[in-house]
PDB file of C-alpha atoms and ligand atoms in Angstrom:
ATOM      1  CA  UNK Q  26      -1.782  15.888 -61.345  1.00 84.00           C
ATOM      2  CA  UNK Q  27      -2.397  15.380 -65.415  1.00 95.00           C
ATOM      3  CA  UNK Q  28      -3.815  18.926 -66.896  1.00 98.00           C
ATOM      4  CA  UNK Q  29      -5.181  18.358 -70.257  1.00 98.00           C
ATOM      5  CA  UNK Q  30      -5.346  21.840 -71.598  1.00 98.00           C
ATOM      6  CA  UNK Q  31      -7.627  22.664 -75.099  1.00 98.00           C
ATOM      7  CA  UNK Q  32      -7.336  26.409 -76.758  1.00 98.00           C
ATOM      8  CA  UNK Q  33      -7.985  27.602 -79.897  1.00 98.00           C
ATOM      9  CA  UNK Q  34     -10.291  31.080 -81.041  1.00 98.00           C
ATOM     10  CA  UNK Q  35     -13.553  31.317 -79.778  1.00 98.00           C
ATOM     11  CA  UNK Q  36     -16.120  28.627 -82.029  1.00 97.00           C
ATOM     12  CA  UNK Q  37     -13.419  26.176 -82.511  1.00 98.00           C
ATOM     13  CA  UNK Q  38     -15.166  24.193 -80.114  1.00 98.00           C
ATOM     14  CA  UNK Q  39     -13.818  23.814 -76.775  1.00 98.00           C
ATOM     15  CA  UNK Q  40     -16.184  23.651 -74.833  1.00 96.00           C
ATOM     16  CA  UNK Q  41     -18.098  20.807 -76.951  1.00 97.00           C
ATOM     17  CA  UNK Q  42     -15.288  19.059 -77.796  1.00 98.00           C
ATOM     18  CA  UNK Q  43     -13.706  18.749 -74.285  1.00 98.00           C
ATOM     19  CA  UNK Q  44     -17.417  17.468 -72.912  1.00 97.00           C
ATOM     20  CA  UNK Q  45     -17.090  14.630 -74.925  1.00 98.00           C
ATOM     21  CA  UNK Q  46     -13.600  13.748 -74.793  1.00 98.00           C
ATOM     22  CA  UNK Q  47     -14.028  13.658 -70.744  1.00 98.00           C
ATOM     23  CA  UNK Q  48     -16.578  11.170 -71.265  1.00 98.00           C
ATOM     24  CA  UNK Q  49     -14.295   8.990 -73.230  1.00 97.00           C
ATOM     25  CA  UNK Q  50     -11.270   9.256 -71.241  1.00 97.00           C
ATOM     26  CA  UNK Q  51     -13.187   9.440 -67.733  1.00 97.00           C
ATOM     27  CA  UNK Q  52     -11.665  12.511 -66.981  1.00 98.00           C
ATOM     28  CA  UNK Q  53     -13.432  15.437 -65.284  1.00 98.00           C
ATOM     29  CA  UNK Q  54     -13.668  18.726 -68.104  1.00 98.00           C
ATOM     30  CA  UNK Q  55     -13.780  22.162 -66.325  1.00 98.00           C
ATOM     31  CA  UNK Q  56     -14.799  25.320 -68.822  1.00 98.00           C
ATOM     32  CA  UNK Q  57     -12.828  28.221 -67.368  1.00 98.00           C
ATOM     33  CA  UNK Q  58     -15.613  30.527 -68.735  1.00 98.00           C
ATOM     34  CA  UNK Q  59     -18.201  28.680 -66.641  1.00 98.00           C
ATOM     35  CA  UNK Q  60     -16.072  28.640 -63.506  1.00 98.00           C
ATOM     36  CA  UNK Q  61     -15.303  32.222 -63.562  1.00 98.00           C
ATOM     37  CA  UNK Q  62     -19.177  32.674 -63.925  1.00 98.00           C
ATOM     38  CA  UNK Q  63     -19.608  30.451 -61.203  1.00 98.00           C
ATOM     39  CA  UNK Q  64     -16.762  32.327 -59.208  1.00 97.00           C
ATOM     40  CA  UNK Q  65     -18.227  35.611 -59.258  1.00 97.00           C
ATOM     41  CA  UNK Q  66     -22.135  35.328 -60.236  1.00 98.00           C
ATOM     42  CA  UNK Q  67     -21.866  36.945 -63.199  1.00 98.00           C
ATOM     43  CA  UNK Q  68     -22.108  35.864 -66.764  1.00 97.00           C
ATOM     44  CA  UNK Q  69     -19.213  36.813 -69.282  1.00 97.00           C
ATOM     45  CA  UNK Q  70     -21.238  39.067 -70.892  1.00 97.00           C
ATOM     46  CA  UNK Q  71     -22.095  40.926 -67.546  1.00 97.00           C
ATOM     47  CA  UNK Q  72     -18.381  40.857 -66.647  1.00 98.00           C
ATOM     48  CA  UNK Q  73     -17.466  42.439 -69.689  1.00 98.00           C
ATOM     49  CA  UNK Q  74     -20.071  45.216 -69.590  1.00 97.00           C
ATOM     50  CA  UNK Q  75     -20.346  45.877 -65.825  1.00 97.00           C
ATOM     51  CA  UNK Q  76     -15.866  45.621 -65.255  1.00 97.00           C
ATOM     52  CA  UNK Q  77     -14.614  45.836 -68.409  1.00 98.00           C
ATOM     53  CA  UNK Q  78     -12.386  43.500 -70.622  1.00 98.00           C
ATOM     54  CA  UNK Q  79      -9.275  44.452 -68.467  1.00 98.00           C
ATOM     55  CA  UNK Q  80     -11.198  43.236 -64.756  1.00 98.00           C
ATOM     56  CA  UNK Q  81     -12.541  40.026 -67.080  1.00 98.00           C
ATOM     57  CA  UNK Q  82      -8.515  38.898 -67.900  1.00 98.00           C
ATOM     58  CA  UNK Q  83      -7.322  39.513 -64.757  1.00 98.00           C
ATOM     59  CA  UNK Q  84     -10.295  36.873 -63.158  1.00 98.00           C
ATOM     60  CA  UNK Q  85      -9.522  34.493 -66.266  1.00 98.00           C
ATOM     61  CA  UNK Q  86      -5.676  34.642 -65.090  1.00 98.00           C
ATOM     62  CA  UNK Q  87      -6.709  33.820 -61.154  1.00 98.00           C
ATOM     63  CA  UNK Q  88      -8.860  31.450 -62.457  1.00 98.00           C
ATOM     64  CA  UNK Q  89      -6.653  29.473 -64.677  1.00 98.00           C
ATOM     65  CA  UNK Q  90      -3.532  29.414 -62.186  1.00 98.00           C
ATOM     66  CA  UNK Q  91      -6.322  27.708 -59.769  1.00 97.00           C
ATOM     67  CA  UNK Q  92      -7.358  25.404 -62.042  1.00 97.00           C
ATOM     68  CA  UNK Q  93      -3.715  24.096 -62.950  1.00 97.00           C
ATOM     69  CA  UNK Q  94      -2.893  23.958 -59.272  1.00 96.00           C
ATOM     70  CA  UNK Q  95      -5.834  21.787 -58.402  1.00 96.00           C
ATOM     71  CA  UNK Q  96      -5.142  18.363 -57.125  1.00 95.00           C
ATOM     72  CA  UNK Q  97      -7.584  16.466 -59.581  1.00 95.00           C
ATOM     73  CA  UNK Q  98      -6.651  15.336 -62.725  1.00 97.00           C
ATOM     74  CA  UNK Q  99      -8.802  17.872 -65.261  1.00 98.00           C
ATOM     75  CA  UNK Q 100      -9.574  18.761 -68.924  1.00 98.00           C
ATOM     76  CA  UNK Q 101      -9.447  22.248 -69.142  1.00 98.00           C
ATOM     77  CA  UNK Q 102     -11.514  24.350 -71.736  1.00 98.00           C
ATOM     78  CA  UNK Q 103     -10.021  27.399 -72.245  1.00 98.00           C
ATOM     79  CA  UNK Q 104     -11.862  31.231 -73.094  1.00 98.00           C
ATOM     80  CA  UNK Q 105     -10.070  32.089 -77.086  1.00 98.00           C
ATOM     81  CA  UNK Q 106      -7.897  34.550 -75.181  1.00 98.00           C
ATOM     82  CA  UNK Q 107      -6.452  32.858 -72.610  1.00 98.00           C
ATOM     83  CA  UNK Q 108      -3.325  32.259 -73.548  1.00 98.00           C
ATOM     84  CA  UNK Q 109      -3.099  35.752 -75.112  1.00 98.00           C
ATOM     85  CA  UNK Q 110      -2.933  37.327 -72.196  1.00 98.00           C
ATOM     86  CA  UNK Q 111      -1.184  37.585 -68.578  1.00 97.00           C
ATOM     87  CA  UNK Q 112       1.771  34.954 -69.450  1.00 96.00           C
ATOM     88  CA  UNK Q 113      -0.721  32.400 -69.688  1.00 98.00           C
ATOM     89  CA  UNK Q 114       0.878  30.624 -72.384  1.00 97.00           C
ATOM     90  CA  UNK Q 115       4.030  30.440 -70.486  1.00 96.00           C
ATOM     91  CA  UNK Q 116       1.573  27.969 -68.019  1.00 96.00           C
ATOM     92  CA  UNK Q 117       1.092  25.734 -70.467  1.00 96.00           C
ATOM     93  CA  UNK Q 118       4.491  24.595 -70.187  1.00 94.00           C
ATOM     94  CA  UNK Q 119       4.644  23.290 -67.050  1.00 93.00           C
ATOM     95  CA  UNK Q 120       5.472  19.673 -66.745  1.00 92.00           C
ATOM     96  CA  UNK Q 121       1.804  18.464 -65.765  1.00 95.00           C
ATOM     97  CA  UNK Q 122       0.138  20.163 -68.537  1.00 97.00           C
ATOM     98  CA  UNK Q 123      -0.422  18.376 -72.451  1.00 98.00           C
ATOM     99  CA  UNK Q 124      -1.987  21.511 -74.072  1.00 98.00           C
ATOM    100  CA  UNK Q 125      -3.719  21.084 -77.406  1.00 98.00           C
ATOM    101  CA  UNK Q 126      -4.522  23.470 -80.280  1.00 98.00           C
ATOM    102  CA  UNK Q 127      -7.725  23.149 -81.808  1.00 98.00           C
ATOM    103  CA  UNK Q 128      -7.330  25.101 -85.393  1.00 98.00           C
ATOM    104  CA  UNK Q 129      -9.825  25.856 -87.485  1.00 98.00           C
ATOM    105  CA  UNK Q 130     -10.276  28.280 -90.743  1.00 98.00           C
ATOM    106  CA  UNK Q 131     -11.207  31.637 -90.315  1.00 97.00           C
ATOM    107  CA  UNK Q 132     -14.339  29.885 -92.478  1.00 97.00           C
ATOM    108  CA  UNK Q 133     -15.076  27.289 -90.164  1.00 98.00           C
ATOM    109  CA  UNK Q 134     -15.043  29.895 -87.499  1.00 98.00           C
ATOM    110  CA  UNK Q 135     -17.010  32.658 -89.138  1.00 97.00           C
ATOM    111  CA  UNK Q 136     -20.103  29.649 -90.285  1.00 96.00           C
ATOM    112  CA  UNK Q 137     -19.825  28.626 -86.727  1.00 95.00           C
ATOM    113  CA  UNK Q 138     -19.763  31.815 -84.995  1.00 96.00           C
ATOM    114  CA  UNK Q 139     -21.987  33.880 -87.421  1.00 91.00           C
ATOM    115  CA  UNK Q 140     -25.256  31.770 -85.418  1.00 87.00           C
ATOM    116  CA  UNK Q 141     -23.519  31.989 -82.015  1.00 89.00           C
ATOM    117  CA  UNK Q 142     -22.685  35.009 -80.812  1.00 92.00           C
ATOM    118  CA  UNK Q 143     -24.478  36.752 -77.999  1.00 91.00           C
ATOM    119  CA  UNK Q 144     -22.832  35.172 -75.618  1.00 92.00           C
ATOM    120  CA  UNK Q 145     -19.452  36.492 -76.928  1.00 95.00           C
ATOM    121  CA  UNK Q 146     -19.198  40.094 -75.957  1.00 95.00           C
ATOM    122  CA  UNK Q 147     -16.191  40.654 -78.511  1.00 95.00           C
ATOM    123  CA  UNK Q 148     -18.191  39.895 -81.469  1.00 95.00           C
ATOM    124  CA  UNK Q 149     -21.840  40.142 -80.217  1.00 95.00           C
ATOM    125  CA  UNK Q 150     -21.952  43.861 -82.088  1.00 94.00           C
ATOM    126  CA  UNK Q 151     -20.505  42.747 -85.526  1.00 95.00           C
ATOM    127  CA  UNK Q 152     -22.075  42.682 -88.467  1.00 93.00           C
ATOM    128  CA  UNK Q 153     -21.571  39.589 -90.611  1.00 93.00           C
ATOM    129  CA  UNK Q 154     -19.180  41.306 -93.026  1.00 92.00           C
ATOM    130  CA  UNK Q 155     -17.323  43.028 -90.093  1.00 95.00           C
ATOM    131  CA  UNK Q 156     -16.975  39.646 -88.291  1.00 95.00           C
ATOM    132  CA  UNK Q 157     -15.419  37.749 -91.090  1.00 94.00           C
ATOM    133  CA  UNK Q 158     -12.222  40.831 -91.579  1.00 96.00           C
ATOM    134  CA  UNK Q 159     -12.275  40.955 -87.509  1.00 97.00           C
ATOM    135  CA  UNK Q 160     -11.790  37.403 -87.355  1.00 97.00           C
ATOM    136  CA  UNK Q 161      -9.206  37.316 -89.838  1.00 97.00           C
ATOM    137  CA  UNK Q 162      -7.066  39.602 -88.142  1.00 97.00           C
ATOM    138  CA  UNK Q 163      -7.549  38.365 -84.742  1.00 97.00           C
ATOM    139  CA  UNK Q 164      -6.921  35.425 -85.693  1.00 98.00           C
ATOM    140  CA  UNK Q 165      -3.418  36.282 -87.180  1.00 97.00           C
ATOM    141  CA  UNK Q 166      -2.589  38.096 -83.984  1.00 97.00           C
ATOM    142  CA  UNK Q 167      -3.760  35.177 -81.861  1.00 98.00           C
ATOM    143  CA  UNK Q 168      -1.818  32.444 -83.542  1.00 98.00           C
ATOM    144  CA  UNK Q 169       1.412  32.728 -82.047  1.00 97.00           C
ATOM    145  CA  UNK Q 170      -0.002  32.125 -78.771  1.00 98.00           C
ATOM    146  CA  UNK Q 171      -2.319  29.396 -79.849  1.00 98.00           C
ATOM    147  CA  UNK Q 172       1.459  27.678 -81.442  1.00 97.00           C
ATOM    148  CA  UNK Q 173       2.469  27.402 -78.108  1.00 96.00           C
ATOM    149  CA  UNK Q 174       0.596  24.805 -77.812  1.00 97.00           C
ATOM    150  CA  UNK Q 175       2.341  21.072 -78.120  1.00 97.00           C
ATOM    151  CA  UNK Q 176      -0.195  19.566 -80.054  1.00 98.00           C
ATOM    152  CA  UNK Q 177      -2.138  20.889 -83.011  1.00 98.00           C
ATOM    153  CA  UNK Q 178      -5.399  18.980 -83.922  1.00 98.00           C
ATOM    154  CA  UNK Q 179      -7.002  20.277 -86.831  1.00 98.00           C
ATOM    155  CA  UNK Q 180     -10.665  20.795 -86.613  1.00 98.00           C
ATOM    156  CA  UNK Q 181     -11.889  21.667 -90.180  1.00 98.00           C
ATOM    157  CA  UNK Q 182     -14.859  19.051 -91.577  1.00 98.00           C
ATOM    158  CA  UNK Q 183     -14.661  16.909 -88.764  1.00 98.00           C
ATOM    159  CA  UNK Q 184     -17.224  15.909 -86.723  1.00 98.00           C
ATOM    160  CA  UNK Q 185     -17.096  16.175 -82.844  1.00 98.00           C
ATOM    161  CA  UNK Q 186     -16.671  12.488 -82.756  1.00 98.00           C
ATOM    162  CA  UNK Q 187     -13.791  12.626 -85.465  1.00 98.00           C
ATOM    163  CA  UNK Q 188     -11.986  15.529 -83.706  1.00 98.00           C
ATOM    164  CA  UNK Q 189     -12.240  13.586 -80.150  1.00 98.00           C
ATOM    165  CA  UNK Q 190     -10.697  10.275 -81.265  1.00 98.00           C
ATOM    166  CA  UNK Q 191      -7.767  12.681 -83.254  1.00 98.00           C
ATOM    167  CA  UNK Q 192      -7.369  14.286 -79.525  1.00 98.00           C
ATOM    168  CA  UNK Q 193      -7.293  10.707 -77.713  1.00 98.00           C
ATOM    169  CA  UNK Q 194      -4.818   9.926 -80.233  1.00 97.00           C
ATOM    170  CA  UNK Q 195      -2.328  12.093 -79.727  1.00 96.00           C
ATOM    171  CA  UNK Q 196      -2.656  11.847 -76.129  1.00 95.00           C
ATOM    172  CA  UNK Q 197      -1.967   8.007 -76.054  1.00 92.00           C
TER     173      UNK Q 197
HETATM  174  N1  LIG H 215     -17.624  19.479 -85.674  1.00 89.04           N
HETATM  175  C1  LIG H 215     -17.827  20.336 -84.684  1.00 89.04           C
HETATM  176  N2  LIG H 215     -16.970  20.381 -83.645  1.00 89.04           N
HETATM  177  C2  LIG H 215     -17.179  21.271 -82.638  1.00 89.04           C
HETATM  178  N3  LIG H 215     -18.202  22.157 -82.581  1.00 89.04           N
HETATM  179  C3  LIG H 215     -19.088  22.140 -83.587  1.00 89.04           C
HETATM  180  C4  LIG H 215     -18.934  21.243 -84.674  1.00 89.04           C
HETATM  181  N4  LIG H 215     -19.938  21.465 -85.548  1.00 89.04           N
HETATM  182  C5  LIG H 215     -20.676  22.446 -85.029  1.00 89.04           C
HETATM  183  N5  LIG H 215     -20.188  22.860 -83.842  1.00 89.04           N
HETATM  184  C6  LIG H 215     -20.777  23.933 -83.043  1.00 89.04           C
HETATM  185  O1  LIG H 215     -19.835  24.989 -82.969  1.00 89.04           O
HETATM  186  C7  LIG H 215     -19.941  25.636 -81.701  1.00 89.04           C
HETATM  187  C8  LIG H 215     -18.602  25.558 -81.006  1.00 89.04           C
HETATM  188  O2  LIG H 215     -18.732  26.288 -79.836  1.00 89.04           O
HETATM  189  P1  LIG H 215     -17.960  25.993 -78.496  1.00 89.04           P
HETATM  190  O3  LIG H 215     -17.840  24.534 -78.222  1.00 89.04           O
HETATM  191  O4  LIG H 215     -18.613  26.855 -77.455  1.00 89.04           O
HETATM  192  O5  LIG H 215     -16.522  26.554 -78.894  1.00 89.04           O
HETATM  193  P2  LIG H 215     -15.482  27.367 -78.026  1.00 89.04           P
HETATM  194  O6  LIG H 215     -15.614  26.908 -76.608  1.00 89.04           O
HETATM  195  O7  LIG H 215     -14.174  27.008 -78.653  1.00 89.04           O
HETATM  196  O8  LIG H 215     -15.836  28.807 -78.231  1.00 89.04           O
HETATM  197  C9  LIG H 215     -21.031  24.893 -80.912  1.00 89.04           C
HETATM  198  O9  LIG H 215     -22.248  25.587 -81.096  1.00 89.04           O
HETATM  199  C10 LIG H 215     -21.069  23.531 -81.591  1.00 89.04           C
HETATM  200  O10 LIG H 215     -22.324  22.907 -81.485  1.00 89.04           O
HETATM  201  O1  LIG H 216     -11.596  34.986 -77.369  1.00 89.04           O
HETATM  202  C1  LIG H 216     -11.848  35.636 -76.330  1.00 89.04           C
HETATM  203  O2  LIG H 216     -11.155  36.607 -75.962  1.00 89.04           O
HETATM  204  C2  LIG H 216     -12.988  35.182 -75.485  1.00 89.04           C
HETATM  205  C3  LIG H 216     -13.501  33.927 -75.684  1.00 89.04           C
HETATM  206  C4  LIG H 216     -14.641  33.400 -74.920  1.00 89.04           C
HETATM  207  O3  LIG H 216     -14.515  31.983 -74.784  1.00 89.04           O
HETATM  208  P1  LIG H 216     -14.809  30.957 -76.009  1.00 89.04           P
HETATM  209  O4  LIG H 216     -13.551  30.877 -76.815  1.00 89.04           O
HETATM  210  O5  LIG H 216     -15.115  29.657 -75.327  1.00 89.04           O
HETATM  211  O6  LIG H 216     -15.960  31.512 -76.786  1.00 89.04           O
HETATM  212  C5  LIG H 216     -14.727  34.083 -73.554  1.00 89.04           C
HETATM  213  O7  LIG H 216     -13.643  33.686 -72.738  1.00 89.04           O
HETATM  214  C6  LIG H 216     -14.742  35.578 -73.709  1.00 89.04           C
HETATM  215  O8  LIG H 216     -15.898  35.921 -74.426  1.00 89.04           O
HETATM  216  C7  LIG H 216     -13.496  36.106 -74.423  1.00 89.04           C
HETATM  217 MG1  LIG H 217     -15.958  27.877 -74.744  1.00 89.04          MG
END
């Protein structure tokens, strides 16, 4: 059945923007970050400091596979890394899956995540000035992954709304 994949780096929105879209195209949104919490009673933060970063990928991978095999026709929201890591990105070309990139500016990032990030043990620690040069580069190493992707929506000064009709666009 239809996958409907979203990725981009962590803030790009997701998890917000997949909500929405499932309620306009009536089609059930899984976050892979909640379902591995779910999976194992833990949040992502406790994963990361209790197993480590290595344990964390490793559950994202089993996770992900799951979700793509599942009978249901799903949006999936995926973590920033998961297609960094494991072959994940080599998933998102099976036949069933539309992936799409959600890009955004190292600035739209960095205003976004600046206010939001506790939850996201990678950059809970960072200083403001430290998160805007770690972004940068992660960023840059990120991106060929994230290309893999078959559509790119861009997500700069758009509102959810805006970004979720772009989306339902280039899935029609
Ligand atoms: N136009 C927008 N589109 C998406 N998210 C936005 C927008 N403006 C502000 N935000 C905020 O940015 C954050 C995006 O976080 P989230 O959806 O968790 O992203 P991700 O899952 O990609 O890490 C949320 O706090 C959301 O409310
Ligand atoms: O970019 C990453 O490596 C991560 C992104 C997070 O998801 P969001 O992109 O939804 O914040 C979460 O999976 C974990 O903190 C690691
Ligand atoms: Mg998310």
């Amino acid at each position: 059945m239809r996958k409907i994949v979203l990725l981009g780096y962590m803030g790009c929105g997701k998890s917000t923007i997949a909500n929405k879209l499932s309620k306009i195209i009536e089609i059930p949104f899984v976050d892979l970050d909640k379902k591995i919490e779910e999976k194992i009673n833990l949040s992502i933060n406790a994963i990361f400091e209790k197993h480590g970063e290595i344990y964390f990928r490793k559950l994202e991978h089993e996770v992900f596979v799951e979700l793509l095999n599942s009978p249901d026709n799903l949006i999936i929201g995926l973590g920033g890394g998961t297609p960094c890591y494991a072959n994940n990105h080599e998933l998102l070309k099976s036949d069933n899956v539309t992936s799409v990139y959600l890009k955004a500016s190292i600035e739209t990032l960095f205003n976004r995540l600046n206010h939001n990030k506790s939850k996201r043990p990678l950059i809970a620690d960072k200083s403001e000035d430290e998160m805007k040069e770690f972004i940068a580069k992660h960023l840059f190493d990120r991106s060929f992954y994230y290309n893999q992707a078959q559509y790119k929506v861009i997500v700069d000064d758009k509102t959810v709304e805006e970004t979720v009709m772009d989306i339902v666009e280039v899935l029609a």
